[in-house]
Coordinates of N, CA and C and ligand atoms in Angstrom, one line a residue:
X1 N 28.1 65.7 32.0 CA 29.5 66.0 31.9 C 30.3 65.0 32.7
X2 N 31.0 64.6 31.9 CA 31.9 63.5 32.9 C 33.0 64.3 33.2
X3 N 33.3 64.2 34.7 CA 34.1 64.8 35.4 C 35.2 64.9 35.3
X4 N 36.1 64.3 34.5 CA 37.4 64.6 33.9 C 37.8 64.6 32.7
X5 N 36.8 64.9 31.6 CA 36.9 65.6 30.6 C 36.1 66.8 30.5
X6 N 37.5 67.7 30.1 CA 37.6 68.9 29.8 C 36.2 69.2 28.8
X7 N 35.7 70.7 28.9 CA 34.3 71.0 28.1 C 35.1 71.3 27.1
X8 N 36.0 71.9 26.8 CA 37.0 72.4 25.7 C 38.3 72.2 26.5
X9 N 39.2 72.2 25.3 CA 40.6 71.7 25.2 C 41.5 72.4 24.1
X10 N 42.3 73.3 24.7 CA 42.9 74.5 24.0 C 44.1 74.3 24.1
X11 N 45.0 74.5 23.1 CA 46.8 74.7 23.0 C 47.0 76.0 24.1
X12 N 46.4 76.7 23.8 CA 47.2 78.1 24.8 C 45.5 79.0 25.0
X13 N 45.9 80.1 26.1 CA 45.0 81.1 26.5 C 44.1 81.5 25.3
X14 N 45.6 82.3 24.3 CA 44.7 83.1 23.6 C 44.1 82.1 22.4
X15 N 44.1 81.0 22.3 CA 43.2 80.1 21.5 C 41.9 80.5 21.4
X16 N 41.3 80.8 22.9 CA 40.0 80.8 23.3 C 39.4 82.2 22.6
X17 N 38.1 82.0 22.0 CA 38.1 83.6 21.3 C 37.1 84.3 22.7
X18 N 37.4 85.2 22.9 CA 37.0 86.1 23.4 C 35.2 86.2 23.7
X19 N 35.2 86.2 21.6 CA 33.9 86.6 21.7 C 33.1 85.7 21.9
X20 N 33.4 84.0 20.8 CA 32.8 83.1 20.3 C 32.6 82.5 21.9
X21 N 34.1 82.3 22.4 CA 34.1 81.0 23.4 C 33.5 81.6 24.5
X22 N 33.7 82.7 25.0 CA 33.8 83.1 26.5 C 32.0 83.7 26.1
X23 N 31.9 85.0 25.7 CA 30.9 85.7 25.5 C 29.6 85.7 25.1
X24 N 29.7 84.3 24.0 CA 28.2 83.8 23.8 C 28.0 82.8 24.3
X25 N 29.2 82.6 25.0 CA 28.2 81.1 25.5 C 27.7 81.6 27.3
X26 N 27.6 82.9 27.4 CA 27.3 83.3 28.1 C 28.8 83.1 29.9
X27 N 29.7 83.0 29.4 CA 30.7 83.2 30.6 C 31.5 84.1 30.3
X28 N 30.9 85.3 31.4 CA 31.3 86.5 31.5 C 32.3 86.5 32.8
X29 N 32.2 85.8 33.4 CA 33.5 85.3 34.7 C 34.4 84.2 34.5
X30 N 35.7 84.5 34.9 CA 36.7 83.6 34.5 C 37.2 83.3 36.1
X31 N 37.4 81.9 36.3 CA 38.6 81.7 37.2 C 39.6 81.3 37.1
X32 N 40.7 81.8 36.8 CA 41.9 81.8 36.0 C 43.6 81.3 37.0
X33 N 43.2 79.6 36.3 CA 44.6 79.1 36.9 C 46.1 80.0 36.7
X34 N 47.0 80.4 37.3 CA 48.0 80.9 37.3 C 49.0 80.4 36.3
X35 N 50.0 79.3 37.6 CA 51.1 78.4 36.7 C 51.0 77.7 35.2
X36 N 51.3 77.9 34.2 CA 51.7 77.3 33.1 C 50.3 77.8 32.1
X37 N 49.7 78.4 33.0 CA 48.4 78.8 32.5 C 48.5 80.5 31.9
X38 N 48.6 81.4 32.3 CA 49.5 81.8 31.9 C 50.8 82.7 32.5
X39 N 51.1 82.0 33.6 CA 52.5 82.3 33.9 C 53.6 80.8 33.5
X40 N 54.8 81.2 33.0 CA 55.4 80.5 32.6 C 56.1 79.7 34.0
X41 N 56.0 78.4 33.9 CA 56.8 77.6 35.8 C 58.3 77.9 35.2
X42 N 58.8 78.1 34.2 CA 60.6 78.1 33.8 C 61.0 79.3 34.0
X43 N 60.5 80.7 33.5 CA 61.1 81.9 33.4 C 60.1 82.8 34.3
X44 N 58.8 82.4 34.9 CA 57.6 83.5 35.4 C 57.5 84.6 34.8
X45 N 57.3 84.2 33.6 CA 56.9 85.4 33.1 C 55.4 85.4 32.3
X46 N 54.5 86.4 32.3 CA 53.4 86.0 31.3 C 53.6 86.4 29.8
X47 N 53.6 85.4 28.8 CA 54.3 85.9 27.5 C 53.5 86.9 27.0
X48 N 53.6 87.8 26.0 CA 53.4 89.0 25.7 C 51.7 88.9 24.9
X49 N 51.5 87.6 24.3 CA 50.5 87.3 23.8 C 49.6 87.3 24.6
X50 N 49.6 86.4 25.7 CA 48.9 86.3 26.9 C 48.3 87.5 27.6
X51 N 49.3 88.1 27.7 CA 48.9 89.5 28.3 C 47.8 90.5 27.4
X52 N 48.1 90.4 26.1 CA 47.8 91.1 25.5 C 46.3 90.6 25.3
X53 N 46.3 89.1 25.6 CA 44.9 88.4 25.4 C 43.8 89.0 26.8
X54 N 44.8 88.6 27.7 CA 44.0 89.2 29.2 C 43.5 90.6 28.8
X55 N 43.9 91.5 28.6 CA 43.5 92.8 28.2 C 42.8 93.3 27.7
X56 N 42.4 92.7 25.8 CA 41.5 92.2 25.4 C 40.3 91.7 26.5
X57 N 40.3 90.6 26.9 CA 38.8 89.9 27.3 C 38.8 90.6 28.4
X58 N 39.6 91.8 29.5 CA 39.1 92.7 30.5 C 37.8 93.8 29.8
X59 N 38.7 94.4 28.6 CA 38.2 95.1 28.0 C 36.7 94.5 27.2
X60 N 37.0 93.7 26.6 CA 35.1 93.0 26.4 C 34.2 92.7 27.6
X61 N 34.7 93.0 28.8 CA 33.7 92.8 30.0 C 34.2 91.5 30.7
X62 N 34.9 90.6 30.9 CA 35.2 89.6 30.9 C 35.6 90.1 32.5
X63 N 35.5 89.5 33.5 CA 35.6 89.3 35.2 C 36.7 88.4 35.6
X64 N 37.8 88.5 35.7 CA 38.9 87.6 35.9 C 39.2 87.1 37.5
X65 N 39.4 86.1 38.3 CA 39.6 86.1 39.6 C 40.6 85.0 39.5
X66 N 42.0 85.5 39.6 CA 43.1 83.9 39.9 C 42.6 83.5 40.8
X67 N 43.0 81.9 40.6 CA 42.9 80.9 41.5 C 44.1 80.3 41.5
X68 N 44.8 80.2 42.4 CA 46.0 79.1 42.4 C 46.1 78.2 43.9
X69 N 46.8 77.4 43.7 CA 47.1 76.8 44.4 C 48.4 77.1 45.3
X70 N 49.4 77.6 44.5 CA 50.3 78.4 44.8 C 50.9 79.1 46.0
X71 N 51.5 79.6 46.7 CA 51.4 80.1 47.9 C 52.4 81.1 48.2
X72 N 53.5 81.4 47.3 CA 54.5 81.9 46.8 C 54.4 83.6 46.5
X73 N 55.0 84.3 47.1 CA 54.8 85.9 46.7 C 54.7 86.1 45.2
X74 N 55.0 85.3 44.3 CA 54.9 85.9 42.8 C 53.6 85.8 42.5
X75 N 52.9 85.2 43.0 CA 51.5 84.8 42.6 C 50.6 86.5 43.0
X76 N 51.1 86.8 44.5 CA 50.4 88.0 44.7 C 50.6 89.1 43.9
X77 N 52.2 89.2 43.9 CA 52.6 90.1 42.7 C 52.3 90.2 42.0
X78 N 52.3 89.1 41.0 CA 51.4 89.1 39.4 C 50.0 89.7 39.9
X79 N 49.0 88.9 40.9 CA 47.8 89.6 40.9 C 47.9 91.0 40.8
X80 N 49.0 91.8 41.7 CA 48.9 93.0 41.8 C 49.3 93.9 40.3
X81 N 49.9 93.5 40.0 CA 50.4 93.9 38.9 C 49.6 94.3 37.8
X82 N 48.8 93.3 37.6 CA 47.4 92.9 36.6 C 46.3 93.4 37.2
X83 N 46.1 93.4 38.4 CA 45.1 94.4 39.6 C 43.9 93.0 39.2
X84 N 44.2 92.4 39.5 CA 43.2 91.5 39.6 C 43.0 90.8 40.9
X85 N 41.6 90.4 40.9 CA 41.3 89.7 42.3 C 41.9 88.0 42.4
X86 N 42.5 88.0 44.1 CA 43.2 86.4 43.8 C 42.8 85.6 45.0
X87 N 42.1 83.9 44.4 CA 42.2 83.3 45.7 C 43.5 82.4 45.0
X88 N 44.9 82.8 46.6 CA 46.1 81.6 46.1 C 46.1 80.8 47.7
X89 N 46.9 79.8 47.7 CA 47.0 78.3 48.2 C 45.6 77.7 48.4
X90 N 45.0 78.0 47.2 CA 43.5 77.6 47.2 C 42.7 75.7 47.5
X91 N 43.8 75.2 47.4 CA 43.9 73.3 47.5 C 42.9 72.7 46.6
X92 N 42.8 73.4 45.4 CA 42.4 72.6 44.2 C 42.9 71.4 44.0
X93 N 42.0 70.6 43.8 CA 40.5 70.4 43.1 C 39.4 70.7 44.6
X94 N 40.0 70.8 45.7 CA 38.7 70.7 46.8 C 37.8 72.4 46.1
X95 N 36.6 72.1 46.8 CA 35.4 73.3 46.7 C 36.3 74.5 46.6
X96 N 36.3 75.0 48.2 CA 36.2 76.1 49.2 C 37.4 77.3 47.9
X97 N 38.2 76.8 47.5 CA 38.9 77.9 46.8 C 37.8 78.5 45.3
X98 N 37.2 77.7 45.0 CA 36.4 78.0 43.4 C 35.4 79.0 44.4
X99 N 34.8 78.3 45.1 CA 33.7 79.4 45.7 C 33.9 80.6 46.2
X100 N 34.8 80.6 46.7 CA 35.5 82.1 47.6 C 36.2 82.9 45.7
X101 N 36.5 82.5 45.0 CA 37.0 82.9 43.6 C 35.5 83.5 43.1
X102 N 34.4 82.6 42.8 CA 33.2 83.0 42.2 C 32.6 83.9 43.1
X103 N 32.7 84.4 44.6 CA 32.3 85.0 45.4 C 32.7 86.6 45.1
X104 N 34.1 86.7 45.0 CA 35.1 87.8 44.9 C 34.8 88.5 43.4
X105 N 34.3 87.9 42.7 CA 33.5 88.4 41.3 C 32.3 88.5 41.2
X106 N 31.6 87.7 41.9 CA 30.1 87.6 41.7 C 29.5 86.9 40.5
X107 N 30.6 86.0 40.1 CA 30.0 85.0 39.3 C 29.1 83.5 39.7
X108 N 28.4 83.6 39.1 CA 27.0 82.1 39.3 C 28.1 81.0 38.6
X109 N 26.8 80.1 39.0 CA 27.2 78.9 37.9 C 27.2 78.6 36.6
X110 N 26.2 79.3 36.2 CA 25.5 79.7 34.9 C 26.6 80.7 34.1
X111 N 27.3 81.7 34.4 CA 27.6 82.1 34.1 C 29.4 82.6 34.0
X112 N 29.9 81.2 34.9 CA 31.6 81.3 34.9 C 32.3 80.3 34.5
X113 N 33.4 80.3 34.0 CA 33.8 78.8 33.2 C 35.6 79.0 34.5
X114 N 36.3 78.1 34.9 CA 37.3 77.9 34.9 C 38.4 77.2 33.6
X115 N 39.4 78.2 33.5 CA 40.4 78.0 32.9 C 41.8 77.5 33.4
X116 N 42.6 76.5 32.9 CA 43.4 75.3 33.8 C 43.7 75.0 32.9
X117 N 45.2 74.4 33.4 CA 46.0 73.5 32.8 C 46.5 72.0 33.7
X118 N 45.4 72.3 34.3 CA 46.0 70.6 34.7 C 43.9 70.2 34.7
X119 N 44.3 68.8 34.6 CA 42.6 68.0 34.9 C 42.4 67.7 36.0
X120 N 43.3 67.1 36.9 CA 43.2 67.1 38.5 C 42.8 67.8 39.2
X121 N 43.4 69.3 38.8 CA 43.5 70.4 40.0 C 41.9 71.3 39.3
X122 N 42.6 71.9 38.2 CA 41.5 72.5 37.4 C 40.7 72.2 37.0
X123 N 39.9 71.0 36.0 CA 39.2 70.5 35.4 C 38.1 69.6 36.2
X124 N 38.9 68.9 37.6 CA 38.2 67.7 38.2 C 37.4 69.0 39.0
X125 N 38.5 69.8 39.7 CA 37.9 71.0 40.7 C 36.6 71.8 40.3
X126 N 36.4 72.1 38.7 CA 35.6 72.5 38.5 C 33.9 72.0 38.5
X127 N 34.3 70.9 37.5 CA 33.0 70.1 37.3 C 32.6 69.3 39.0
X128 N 33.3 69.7 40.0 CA 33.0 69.0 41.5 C 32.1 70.3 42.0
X129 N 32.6 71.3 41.3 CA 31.3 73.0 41.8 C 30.0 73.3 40.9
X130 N 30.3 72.0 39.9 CA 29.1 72.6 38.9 C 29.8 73.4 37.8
X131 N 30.7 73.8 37.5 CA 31.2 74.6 36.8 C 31.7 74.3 35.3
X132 N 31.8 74.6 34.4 CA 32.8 74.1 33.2 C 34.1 74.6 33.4
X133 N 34.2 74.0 32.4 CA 36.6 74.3 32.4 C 37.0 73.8 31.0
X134 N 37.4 74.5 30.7 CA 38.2 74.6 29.7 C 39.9 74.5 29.8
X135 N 40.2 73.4 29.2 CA 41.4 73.0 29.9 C 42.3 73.8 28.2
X136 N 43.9 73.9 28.9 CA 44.9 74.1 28.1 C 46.1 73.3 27.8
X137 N 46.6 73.0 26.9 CA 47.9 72.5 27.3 C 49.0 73.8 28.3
X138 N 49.9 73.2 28.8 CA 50.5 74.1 29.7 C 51.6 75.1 28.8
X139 N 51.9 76.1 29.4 CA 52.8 76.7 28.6 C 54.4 76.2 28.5
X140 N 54.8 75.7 29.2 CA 55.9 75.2 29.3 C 55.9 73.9 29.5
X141 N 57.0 72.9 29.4 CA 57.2 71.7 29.8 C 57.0 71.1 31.4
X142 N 58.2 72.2 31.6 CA 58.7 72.4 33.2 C 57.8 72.8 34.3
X143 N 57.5 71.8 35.0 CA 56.9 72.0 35.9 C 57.1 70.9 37.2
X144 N 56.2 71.0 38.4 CA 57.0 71.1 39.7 C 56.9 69.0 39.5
X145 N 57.8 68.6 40.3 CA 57.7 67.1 40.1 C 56.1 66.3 40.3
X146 N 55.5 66.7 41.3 CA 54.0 66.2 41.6 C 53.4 66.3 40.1
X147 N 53.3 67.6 39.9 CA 52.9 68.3 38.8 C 52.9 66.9 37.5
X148 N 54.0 67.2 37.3 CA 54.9 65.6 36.3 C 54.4 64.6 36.3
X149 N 54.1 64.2 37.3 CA 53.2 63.0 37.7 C 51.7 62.9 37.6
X150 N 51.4 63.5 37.6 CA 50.1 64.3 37.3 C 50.1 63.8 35.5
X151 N 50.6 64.6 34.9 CA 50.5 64.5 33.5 C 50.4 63.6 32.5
X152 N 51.3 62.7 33.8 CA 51.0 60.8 32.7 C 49.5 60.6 32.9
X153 N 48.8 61.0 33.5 CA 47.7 60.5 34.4 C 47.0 61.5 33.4
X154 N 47.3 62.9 33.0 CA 46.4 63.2 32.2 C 46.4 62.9 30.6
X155 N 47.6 62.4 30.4 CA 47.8 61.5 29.0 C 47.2 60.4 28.8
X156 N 46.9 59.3 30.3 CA 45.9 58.9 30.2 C 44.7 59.4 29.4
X157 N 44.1 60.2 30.5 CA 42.3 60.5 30.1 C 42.2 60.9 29.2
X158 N 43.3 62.0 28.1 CA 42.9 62.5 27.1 C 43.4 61.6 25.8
X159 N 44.3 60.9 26.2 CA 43.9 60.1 24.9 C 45.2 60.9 23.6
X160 N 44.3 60.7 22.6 CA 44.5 61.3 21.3 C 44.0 62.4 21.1
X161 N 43.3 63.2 22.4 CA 42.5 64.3 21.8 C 43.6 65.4 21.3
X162 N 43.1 66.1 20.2 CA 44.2 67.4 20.1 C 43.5 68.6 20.5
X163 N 44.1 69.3 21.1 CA 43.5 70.5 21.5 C 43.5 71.6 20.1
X164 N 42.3 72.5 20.4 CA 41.9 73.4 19.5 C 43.2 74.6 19.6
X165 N 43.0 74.4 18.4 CA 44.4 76.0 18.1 C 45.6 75.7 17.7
X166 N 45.8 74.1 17.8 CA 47.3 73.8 17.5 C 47.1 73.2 15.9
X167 N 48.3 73.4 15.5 CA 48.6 72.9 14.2 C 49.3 72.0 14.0
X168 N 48.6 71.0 13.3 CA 49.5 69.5 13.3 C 50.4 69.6 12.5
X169 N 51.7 69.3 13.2 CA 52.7 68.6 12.5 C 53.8 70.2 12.1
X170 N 53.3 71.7 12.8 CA 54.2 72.8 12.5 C 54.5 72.7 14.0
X171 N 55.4 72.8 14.7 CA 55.5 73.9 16.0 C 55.3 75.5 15.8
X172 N 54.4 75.7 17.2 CA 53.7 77.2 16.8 C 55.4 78.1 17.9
X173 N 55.4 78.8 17.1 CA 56.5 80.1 17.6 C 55.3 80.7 18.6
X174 N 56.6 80.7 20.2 CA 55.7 81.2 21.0 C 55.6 82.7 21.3
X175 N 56.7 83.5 21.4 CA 56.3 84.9 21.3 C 57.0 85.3 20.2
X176 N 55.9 85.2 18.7 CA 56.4 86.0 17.8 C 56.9 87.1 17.6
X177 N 56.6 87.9 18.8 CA 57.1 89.5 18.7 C 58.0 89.8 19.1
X178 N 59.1 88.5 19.7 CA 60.2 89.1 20.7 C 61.5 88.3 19.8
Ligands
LIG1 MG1 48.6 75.3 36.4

């Protein structure tokens, strides 16, 4: 695994199937980036699809533990909300946050993938624990200035890759239902 490419490379959350991606390949635990991942950095909101995806892969057995970096009361909120377990101001990409995340679930190595939308924080952080990661594009544009900077840097590494789910050359409507 070279450590700053992504194992998979997804447009959005619910790209990832449930059953195919998460379930047979044997990762039954998730440690699930927050910002842009699926909380929106412009409006904080998680879009309806999202939600509806998290609920879904609760329901197929799927083990969810946020990880953010974060440090901000919305981040606890959202956990609470969702009732999910959270490690936040976690200082991704270092260890000590992934581990205390796979601890609070009781996921192995073998058996948890991280999900992220940045390669730095999420993707480098993971493959440094042994872990896979499945990176996303971010939900929004908008994000914090560091952040920004960050992203040329990941236009670097990735190149021309296109992420799975997206359709070339339509823009995808993001909450069809609203
Ligand atoms: Mg993020």
């Amino acid at each position: 695994m070279s450590f700053l490419q992504p194992d998979r490379y997804f447009s959005r959350v619910t790209k990832i199937d449930i059953g195919r991606d998460l379930l047979a390949q044997g990762l039954a635990h998730v440690l699930l980036d927050v910002d842009n991942t699926i909380l929106t950095r412009d409006t904080h909101e998680v879009p309806r699809d999202v939600g509806l995806w998290l609920a879904s892969a609760r329901d197929a057995g799927i083990a969810f533990c946020l990880l953010s970096n974060n440090w901000h009361h919305g981040v606890y909120d959202l956990a609470g909300r969702y009732e999910l377990p959270i490690v936040a101001k976690a200082v991704k990409p270092l260890p000590h946050g992934f581990l205390m995340a796979m601890g609070k679930i009781g996921g192995k190595r073998d058996d948890t993938v991280v999900i992220g939308d940045q390669l730095v924080t999420d993707v480098f952080g993971a493959h440094m624990v042994g872990l896979p990661a499945y990176m996303l594009q971010p939900l929004v544009e908008q994000d914090l200035p560091h952040t920004l900077l960050l992203r040329n840097f990941e236009r670097i590494v990735m190149g021309e890759q296109r992420p799975e789910g997206a359709y070339v050359g339509v823009v995808e409507t993001r909450n069809e239902s609203e």
